[in-house]
Amino acid sequence: MRTGIATVCLSGTLREKMQACAVAGFDGIEIFEQDLVTSPLSPEDVRKLAADLGLTLDLYQPFRDFDSVPADLLAANLRRAEAKFRLMARLGMDTMLLCSNVGTATIDDDELRAAQLSRLADLAGEHGVRVAYEALAWGKYVNDYEHAHRLVGMVDHPHLGTCLDSFHILSRDWDTAPIEAFNPDKIFFVQVADAPKLSMDVLSWSRHYRVFPGEGQFDLPKFMGHVVRAGYTGPVSLEVFNDVFRQSDVERTAVDAMRSLIWLEEQSSTWLDAHPAARPEAGGAAARRRYPMELATLPRVAEPAGFNFAEVSAGDTAGLETLLGQLGFAFNGRHRTKNVQLWTMGQARLIINEEPASGGTPAAISPAISALGFDVGSPVIAAARARQLKAPAVPRKSQANEEVFQGFAAPDSTEIFLCQGSPDGTAAWVGEFGEPGAPRESGGPPPASAAGAVIDHVNLAQPWQHFDEAVLFYTSALALEPQPYAEVASPTGLVRSQVMRTRDRGVRLVLNLAPLLQQEAPATSGAGRPRTYQEHVAFAVDDLVATARAARDRGLDFLQIPANYYEDLDARFALDPDFLATLRELNLLYDRDADGEFLHFYTATVGSVFFEMVERRGAYDGYGAPNAPVRHAVQYDHLHQLTRTS
Amino acid sequence: MRTGIATVCLSGTLREKMQACAVAGFDGIEIFEQDLVTSPLSPEDVRKLAADLGLTLDLYQPFRDFDSVPADLLAANLRRAEAKFRLMARLGMDTMLLCSNVGTATIDDDELRAAQLSRLADLAGEHGVRVAYEALAWGKYVNDYEHAHRLVGMVDHPHLGTCLDSFHILSRDWDTAPIEAFNPDKIFFVQVADAPKLSMDVLSWSRHYRVFPGEGQFDLPKFMGHVVRAGYTGPVSLEVFNDVFRQSDVERTAVDAMRSLIWLEEQSSTWLDAHPAARPEAGGAAARRRYPMELATLPRVAEPAGFNFAEVSAGDTAGLETLLGQLGFAFNGRHRTKNVQLWTMGQARLIINEEPASGGTPAAISPAISALGFDVGSPVIAAARARQLKAPAVPRKSQANEEVFQGFAAPDSTEIFLCQGSPDGTAAWVGEFGEPGAPRESGGPPPASAAGAVIDHVNLAQPWQHFDEAVLFYTSALALEPQPYAEVASPTGLVRSQVMRTRDRGVRLVLNLAPLLQQEAPATSGAGRPRTYQEHVAFAVDDLVATARAARDRGLDFLQIPANYYEDLDARFALDPDFLATLRELNLLYDRDADGEFLHFYTATVGSVFFEMVERRGAYDGYGAPNAPVRHAVQYDHLHQLTRTS
């Protein structure tokens, strides 16, 4: 598949954009006219720069408001087009995007439109240019891709074809199956964009909220599957208008964009295999071989089975050790060669990493979540997949005969390690730790309820400008599935909470987008990963009440839940008075839905980290979202008290 | 008018919100349930705090999903309501908001609904509570305020009335005139919110984009006029769900909110005077006297006639002086007692202020726009109005027999001065400056074309979290009118450009909302006002070509316009070749529309300031928006070159 991207997707100057596209590995680009008009580079400079960078210049765009006009305007439009054709000759470009008319169309007549498009195709032919006609979703008379394609058929001119843009098609919910029957010689260009499903006017939606494939909710593999079956072999090019991408680091966004096409290529291939062609003469893999577009695939991996470990980096570890001991974690000793502690409860493993990050001094590191390990079937294959998806590798020192972890940096800089899962839930590397024993800070052995403990979910704060990138990263590299997001009120604004999980719920990762003003003054942790908001690891146990009682007896600093909460809880759920008294006594939170019940509590925060203990009853599948505002408010109040008294 | 605000409008804890409301001068508040549930304050604490702060507790809200349900759910809902009624007794509150059912309604039958509402009213009566029933715009069966009012009439119970919320009514474009005929005893509460007109699902629009009155596009004075005519005398209370306000400084947002009600009160009074009552027995001011709600008004002021001056603060003034001299400004000397220079061209006055801001060292002050003077009919009256609108006054030192300016800080910290305009466009305070003379840096006298020069517009960058506040500030305190905003592409993201102007175009102020990432690392200017983006003052002259030639001859550093721009311009407008050559030669930009033509050029940037010279031909009323991306791109490129070479 030939990959492309429109320069309008990216920030910076035309030169910066082109360099970033080349570095990210794109085959070609679309030149967005405004990027050229505002550039000091001459057309000849751009042509040479593209050649030097190994980029083809695939599409000049957009040319607007041409068809369905009276004769005098047609003449002016042809003059305007000819100026652009001459410019394209200087750029060495041969394909121009023509959008269906929005602003100046006054005559709704397909015969007239075809005649006018024919005039343009003639003129284009004289200049060696091909015109790719696209139906904008909000085009005045032409807003349906099949209509645009019919017009192309009426004109039947070698210099006029159609451009298929997934946004304009899928935003209108048009059926994409008819694409399979299109003559591939008449499909001059294919643009892809994803988008979240929003209920708003389609123009605003298109101009501000498009995202790269895999970051939204459109069925792009199906769209691409039909395009491939039609026999199209040209560039598949991203055209994504997004307010955030337009201001983000250009090289990073280009890599995110490239990752989305690599993922889309694989998913399209998967879709084709799973959906035999509708036409009787075609079918499955055999049919695909009939079509010349080659779809590269990635090493396949199953979804991870669970969390292998969570890691918190810290200079001063005393607060963490106290908390873990009080929660009932067992201290499993220090690593043989690294300055690292292992704490466990059941199958839940928490590492405290005291190794200084490059350039950091250990003592300056306030506790923060720094890494997550995932159990995968084959770490080597999963790592190869992640590398091909351009996930940045992170080095981790290891000695001979120690397990080597394959590690990558997530978009928020969390280190993601791919580990060998074992059927019994143990981890081989645990043997690298010495001095196992009873919890250091506790008064006794862990309670029986802890035996089945696992990491239930991890909640990571995301920088707002990398949120979509994170969704695609976890989707493509780790096979997590994004769920519909929730919005939670906090005293400092709404927090967007995006669950990414595996189908069997073995891994639940919650990405929190903190309010913007919270992100302006990140609490620098001293480590590599700046923390903008509190984050946590949640552990599931079989008996939360017993866990909480034991923790209380060991002196745990619970997050204190206001009395008003329990009154409201009773008003909502009419709870058994004894049960309500227990919840109140132990600062437990409660939720219930049609599937089951959820009990949980939170610890106080150390650095930017706190812990949650949960018990899921029945098939409860949520995270206690109705209780999140209480947690945020109490944490905020606590933080402010600290600020006021310090 | 009794003023109120819902706690959900603001950030922080319940205590912080209540304190801010009291400081801002609200009479009462609505308690948003979640703010109480998440608070460590007991209901009794809240009651006492409100009494101590002099706030009434006007509405407990919201109670949801009550009506149109089967019998078993009704019983549970009544039990839930009773718990809230008992809670309200502890709070000392007597009015609860009931929203029409969204989530659990299954029976669409007005008789049943009325019977269920009657049961609730009976129960409320037993607890001394009144229930205010509101039709949510997205209510399942009840989403029209007249429908809710009809149900209240059917029930006819002293403990059931209606709540009118401007958002739920105006978002659906319901006619508000029928409110006049409502029985005022059945209107238990009135909530007001404004909103920009957006095409999106009404729930998302409501939950994220509401703004305070005067910051959106709803006709709230008309809504309030009908409410007043109905005879309603209760609180007029803000209920504004806004993603930005929820995270902004609570005290500042509360003042912004209070300003919006003060403005609304005046505008409602104006609307009533201008719109005689539709009912024959009523009419105009006489009719209003029949209704008991008193509407306070503000000192009336006409819109400002023009800019009196613009002021740039600077430590090192050399760059500015050079630019102004090259543009053809005359140096009019220094102020008698202050470290301030005056430069003029025609009636355009530019002040360079070298006085250090409090705490700042002059040398550290990079040139930045610091103040604007506006010509008003009576500075004393205009200042009284601004004070009543809670505009923060700024001190400005002045000696005896010097003109005393009334000054206020705009939301972006620009100092706004209200000056005595004179019919001939002169300013009396100019006499306080000495050593008038020819331009210091130029080679000769100003060109004749400069004689008619005026300040055409000023373009100020706005912090994103104070943008709506700024719109209301200029609307209410200076009588500028917001125009539909434009979005302009720049290499660092989309820039939102909001024109505020007077009807006669004597004052044009452009508020620019820079991309967020540009705002994260504000270039601290050393002065009081942090600058996040480049800003400019534009001067209109009669003959821009002559002005540009003279400036070029004096060696002005023009913003260099790319050759590609002129080719595109020619493709679009088919310009006369000689004229195009002149534009190209002088780095002039050009725009044309049905009303006229616009020529302009920009200087290089000094500190965060640059200048624009414009010529308006015919009735051209814009700002050359199609050229703005060129300006942004060239400035960005220039800034990056500076960064790379420094």
Tab-separated table of C-alpha atoms in Angstrom, chain B residues 309-529:
chain	number	residue	atom	x	y	z
B	309	PHE	CA	-4.392	56.246	21.919
B	310	ALA	CA	-2.610	52.946	22.051
B	311	GLU	CA	0.251	52.383	24.462
B	312	VAL	CA	3.219	50.078	24.219
B	313	SER	CA	5.395	49.493	27.254
B	314	ALA	CA	9.064	48.915	26.655
B	315	GLY	CA	12.371	48.970	28.446
B	316	ASP	CA	14.599	49.212	25.414
B	317	THR	CA	12.687	51.542	23.098
B	318	ALA	CA	15.201	51.754	20.237
B	319	GLY	CA	13.503	49.152	18.013
B	320	LEU	CA	10.090	50.740	18.443
B	321	GLU	CA	11.367	54.256	17.780
B	322	THR	CA	13.068	53.094	14.603
B	323	LEU	CA	9.916	51.360	13.334
B	324	LEU	CA	7.657	54.335	14.078
B	325	GLY	CA	10.018	56.787	12.473
B	326	GLN	CA	10.265	54.637	9.361
B	327	LEU	CA	6.490	54.354	9.180
B	328	GLY	CA	6.287	58.152	9.157
B	329	PHE	CA	5.219	58.815	12.730
B	330	ALA	CA	6.268	62.134	14.234
B	331	PHE	CA	7.945	62.167	17.617
B	332	ASN	CA	5.958	64.581	19.810
B	333	GLY	CA	8.302	64.609	22.735
B	334	ARG	CA	8.318	63.275	26.257
B	335	HIS	CA	5.767	63.770	28.976
B	336	ARG	CA	6.475	66.577	31.432
B	337	THR	CA	6.541	64.327	34.491
B	338	LYS	CA	6.453	60.720	33.291
B	339	ASN	CA	8.924	58.584	31.438
B	340	VAL	CA	6.667	58.391	28.420
B	341	GLN	CA	7.000	59.269	24.727
B	342	LEU	CA	4.280	60.367	22.322
B	343	TRP	CA	4.356	59.505	18.624
B	344	THR	CA	1.661	60.632	16.202
B	345	MET	CA	0.543	60.232	12.635
B	346	GLY	CA	-2.523	62.266	11.724
B	347	GLN	CA	-4.989	61.551	14.533
B	348	ALA	CA	-3.302	58.294	15.500
B	349	ARG	CA	-1.446	58.538	18.802
B	350	LEU	CA	0.960	55.930	20.067
B	351	ILE	CA	2.504	56.167	23.513
B	352	ILE	CA	5.723	54.411	24.485
B	353	ASN	CA	5.701	53.888	28.223
B	354	GLU	CA	9.095	53.379	29.819
B	355	GLU	CA	7.780	53.523	33.392
B	356	PRO	CA	8.486	50.248	35.150
B	357	ALA	CA	5.415	48.307	36.193
B	358	SER	CA	5.327	47.613	39.916
B	359	GLY	CA	8.153	45.250	40.643
B	360	GLY	CA	9.498	45.233	37.108
B	361	THR	CA	12.825	46.589	35.956
B	362	PRO	CA	12.444	48.784	32.884
B	363	ALA	CA	15.255	47.152	30.964
B	364	ALA	CA	13.584	43.777	31.283
B	365	ILE	CA	10.383	44.941	29.614
B	366	SER	CA	10.184	43.597	26.102
B	367	PRO	CA	7.878	45.807	24.004
B	368	ALA	CA	4.230	44.812	24.490
B	369	ILE	CA	0.844	46.476	24.118
B	370	SER	CA	-0.046	47.628	27.618
B	371	ALA	CA	-2.960	50.051	27.354
B	372	LEU	CA	-5.675	51.412	25.086
B	373	GLY	CA	-7.466	54.747	25.389
B	374	PHE	CA	-11.030	55.121	24.108
B	375	ASP	CA	-12.823	58.387	23.290
B	376	VAL	CA	-16.076	58.485	25.223
B	377	GLY	CA	-18.671	61.212	25.710
B	378	SER	CA	-18.190	61.419	29.448
B	379	PRO	CA	-15.272	59.592	31.030
B	380	VAL	CA	-16.732	60.069	34.509
B	381	ILE	CA	-20.058	58.444	33.627
B	382	ALA	CA	-18.415	55.694	31.585
B	383	ALA	CA	-16.093	54.949	34.500
B	384	ALA	CA	-19.013	54.807	36.931
B	385	ARG	CA	-20.679	52.291	34.638
B	386	ALA	CA	-17.515	50.181	34.429
B	387	ARG	CA	-17.137	50.232	38.205
B	388	GLN	CA	-20.722	49.066	38.680
B	389	LEU	CA	-19.923	46.266	36.256
B	390	LYS	CA	-17.119	45.272	38.624
B	391	ALA	CA	-14.336	46.157	36.226
B	392	PRO	CA	-11.159	46.282	38.319
B	393	ALA	CA	-9.782	49.825	38.467
B	394	VAL	CA	-6.104	50.423	37.748
B	395	PRO	CA	-4.223	53.275	39.301
B	396	ARG	CA	-2.352	55.682	37.059
B	397	LYS	CA	-0.189	58.316	38.612
B	398	SER	CA	-0.878	61.867	37.570
B	399	GLN	CA	0.242	65.267	38.746
B	400	ALA	CA	-1.894	68.298	39.427
B	401	ASN	CA	-3.251	69.953	36.265
B	402	GLU	CA	-2.683	66.836	34.212
B	403	GLU	CA	-5.622	65.011	32.681
B	404	VAL	CA	-6.755	62.202	34.959
B	405	PHE	CA	-7.656	59.052	33.079
B	406	GLN	CA	-10.224	56.626	34.395
B	407	GLY	CA	-8.628	53.243	33.961
B	408	PHE	CA	-9.699	49.597	34.235
B	409	ALA	CA	-8.036	46.268	33.672
B	410	ALA	CA	-9.497	44.167	30.870
B	411	PRO	CA	-9.622	40.371	31.446
B	412	ASP	CA	-6.314	39.955	29.602
B	413	SER	CA	-4.786	42.685	31.844
B	414	THR	CA	-4.650	45.338	29.139
B	415	GLU	CA	-5.321	48.682	30.798
B	416	ILE	CA	-8.385	50.393	29.354
B	417	PHE	CA	-8.582	54.169	29.724
B	418	LEU	CA	-11.698	56.245	29.196
B	419	CYS	CA	-10.758	59.567	27.645
B	420	GLN	CA	-12.539	62.749	26.703
B	421	GLY	CA	-13.107	62.628	22.976
B	422	SER	CA	-13.142	65.867	21.052
B	423	PRO	CA	-15.055	66.469	17.820
B	424	ASP	CA	-11.926	67.413	15.858
B	425	GLY	CA	-10.089	64.247	16.854
B	426	THR	CA	-7.458	65.973	18.984
B	427	ALA	CA	-6.627	65.142	22.601
B	428	ALA	CA	-6.064	67.770	25.291
B	429	TRP	CA	-3.425	65.728	27.100
B	430	VAL	CA	-1.072	66.018	24.122
B	431	GLY	CA	-0.141	69.435	25.541
B	432	GLU	CA	1.494	67.638	28.475
B	433	PHE	CA	4.223	66.454	26.106
B	434	GLY	CA	7.214	68.628	25.267
B	435	GLU	CA	9.881	68.820	22.564
B	436	PRO	CA	7.590	68.239	19.600
B	437	GLY	CA	9.418	67.900	16.334
B	438	ALA	CA	10.118	65.931	13.246
B	439	PRO	CA	10.479	62.171	13.437
B	440	ARG	CA	13.756	61.376	15.142
B	441	GLU	CA	14.887	58.541	12.966
B	442	SER	CA	13.451	59.490	9.639
B	443	GLY	CA	14.902	61.339	6.717
B	444	GLY	CA	12.152	63.884	6.303
B	445	PRO	CA	8.660	65.084	7.149
B	446	PRO	CA	5.717	62.664	7.171
B	447	PRO	CA	4.066	62.127	3.780
B	448	ALA	CA	0.867	63.954	3.003
B	449	SER	CA	-0.985	60.638	2.969
B	450	ALA	CA	-0.447	60.384	6.722
B	451	ALA	CA	-2.555	63.451	7.533
B	452	GLY	CA	-5.771	61.434	7.784
B	453	ALA	CA	-4.211	58.541	9.669
B	454	VAL	CA	-6.218	56.957	12.506
B	455	ILE	CA	-5.989	53.796	14.546
B	456	ASP	CA	-7.993	51.345	12.410
B	457	HIS	CA	-8.000	48.402	14.792
B	458	VAL	CA	-6.070	46.790	17.599
B	459	ASN	CA	-5.484	43.067	17.813
B	460	LEU	CA	-5.028	41.568	21.285
B	461	ALA	CA	-4.137	37.964	22.150
B	462	GLN	CA	-6.452	36.487	24.770
B	463	PRO	CA	-5.709	33.797	27.349
B	464	TRP	CA	-8.087	30.946	26.486
B	465	GLN	CA	-9.549	30.719	29.959
B	466	HIS	CA	-10.644	34.382	29.900
B	467	PHE	CA	-11.981	34.647	26.370
B	468	ASP	CA	-15.715	34.628	27.180
B	469	GLU	CA	-15.107	37.001	30.067
B	470	ALA	CA	-13.383	39.402	27.662
B	471	VAL	CA	-16.346	39.345	25.264
B	472	LEU	CA	-18.716	40.279	28.097
B	473	PHE	CA	-16.319	42.920	29.451
B	474	TYR	CA	-16.089	44.805	26.158
B	475	THR	CA	-19.807	44.305	25.459
B	476	SER	CA	-20.998	45.579	28.817
B	477	ALA	CA	-18.392	48.143	29.848
B	478	LEU	CA	-17.539	49.605	26.420
B	479	ALA	CA	-20.660	48.906	24.314
B	480	LEU	CA	-18.680	47.047	21.648
B	481	GLU	CA	-20.631	44.459	19.664
B	482	PRO	CA	-19.233	40.954	19.105
B	483	GLN	CA	-19.280	39.806	15.477
B	484	PRO	CA	-19.316	36.200	14.241
B	485	TYR	CA	-15.805	34.866	14.760
B	486	ALA	CA	-13.377	33.601	12.148
B	487	GLU	CA	-10.815	30.821	12.384
B	488	VAL	CA	-7.462	31.360	10.766
B	489	ALA	CA	-4.837	28.704	10.053
B	490	SER	CA	-1.352	29.284	11.399
B	491	PRO	CA	1.683	26.972	11.493
B	492	THR	CA	1.035	26.406	15.182
B	493	GLY	CA	-2.701	25.764	14.944
B	494	LEU	CA	-6.007	27.493	14.346
B	495	VAL	CA	-6.355	31.029	15.689
B	496	ARG	CA	-9.872	32.129	16.614
B	497	SER	CA	-10.396	35.751	15.740
B	498	GLN	CA	-13.285	37.598	17.368
B	499	VAL	CA	-14.060	41.124	16.190
B	500	MET	CA	-15.666	43.484	18.723
B	501	ARG	CA	-16.669	46.821	17.218
B	502	THR	CA	-18.917	49.813	17.474
B	503	ARG	CA	-21.819	50.147	15.074
B	504	ASP	CA	-20.193	53.056	13.232
B	505	ARG	CA	-16.829	51.176	13.090
B	506	GLY	CA	-15.141	53.997	15.031
B	507	VAL	CA	-13.640	51.297	17.256
B	508	ARG	CA	-12.575	47.903	15.987
B	509	LEU	CA	-10.957	45.562	18.486
B	510	VAL	CA	-9.912	42.062	17.460
B	511	LEU	CA	-9.559	39.413	20.173
B	512	ASN	CA	-7.331	36.571	19.064
B	513	LEU	CA	-7.417	33.208	20.789
B	514	ALA	CA	-4.064	31.616	20.111
B	515	PRO	CA	-3.618	27.821	19.923
B	516	LEU	CA	-3.319	26.286	23.378
B	517	LEU	CA	0.202	24.981	23.063
B	518	GLN	CA	1.302	28.517	22.201
B	519	GLN	CA	-0.082	29.612	25.533
B	520	GLU	CA	1.743	27.083	27.662
B	521	ALA	CA	5.039	28.875	27.735
B	522	PRO	CA	4.129	32.545	27.803
B	523	ALA	CA	7.010	34.829	26.939
B	524	THR	CA	7.218	36.700	30.198
B	525	SER	CA	7.640	40.317	29.301
B	526	GLY	CA	8.719	41.455	32.733
B	527	ALA	CA	5.739	43.800	32.778
B	528	GLY	CA	2.406	43.174	34.469
B	529	ARG	CA	0.861	41.597	31.405
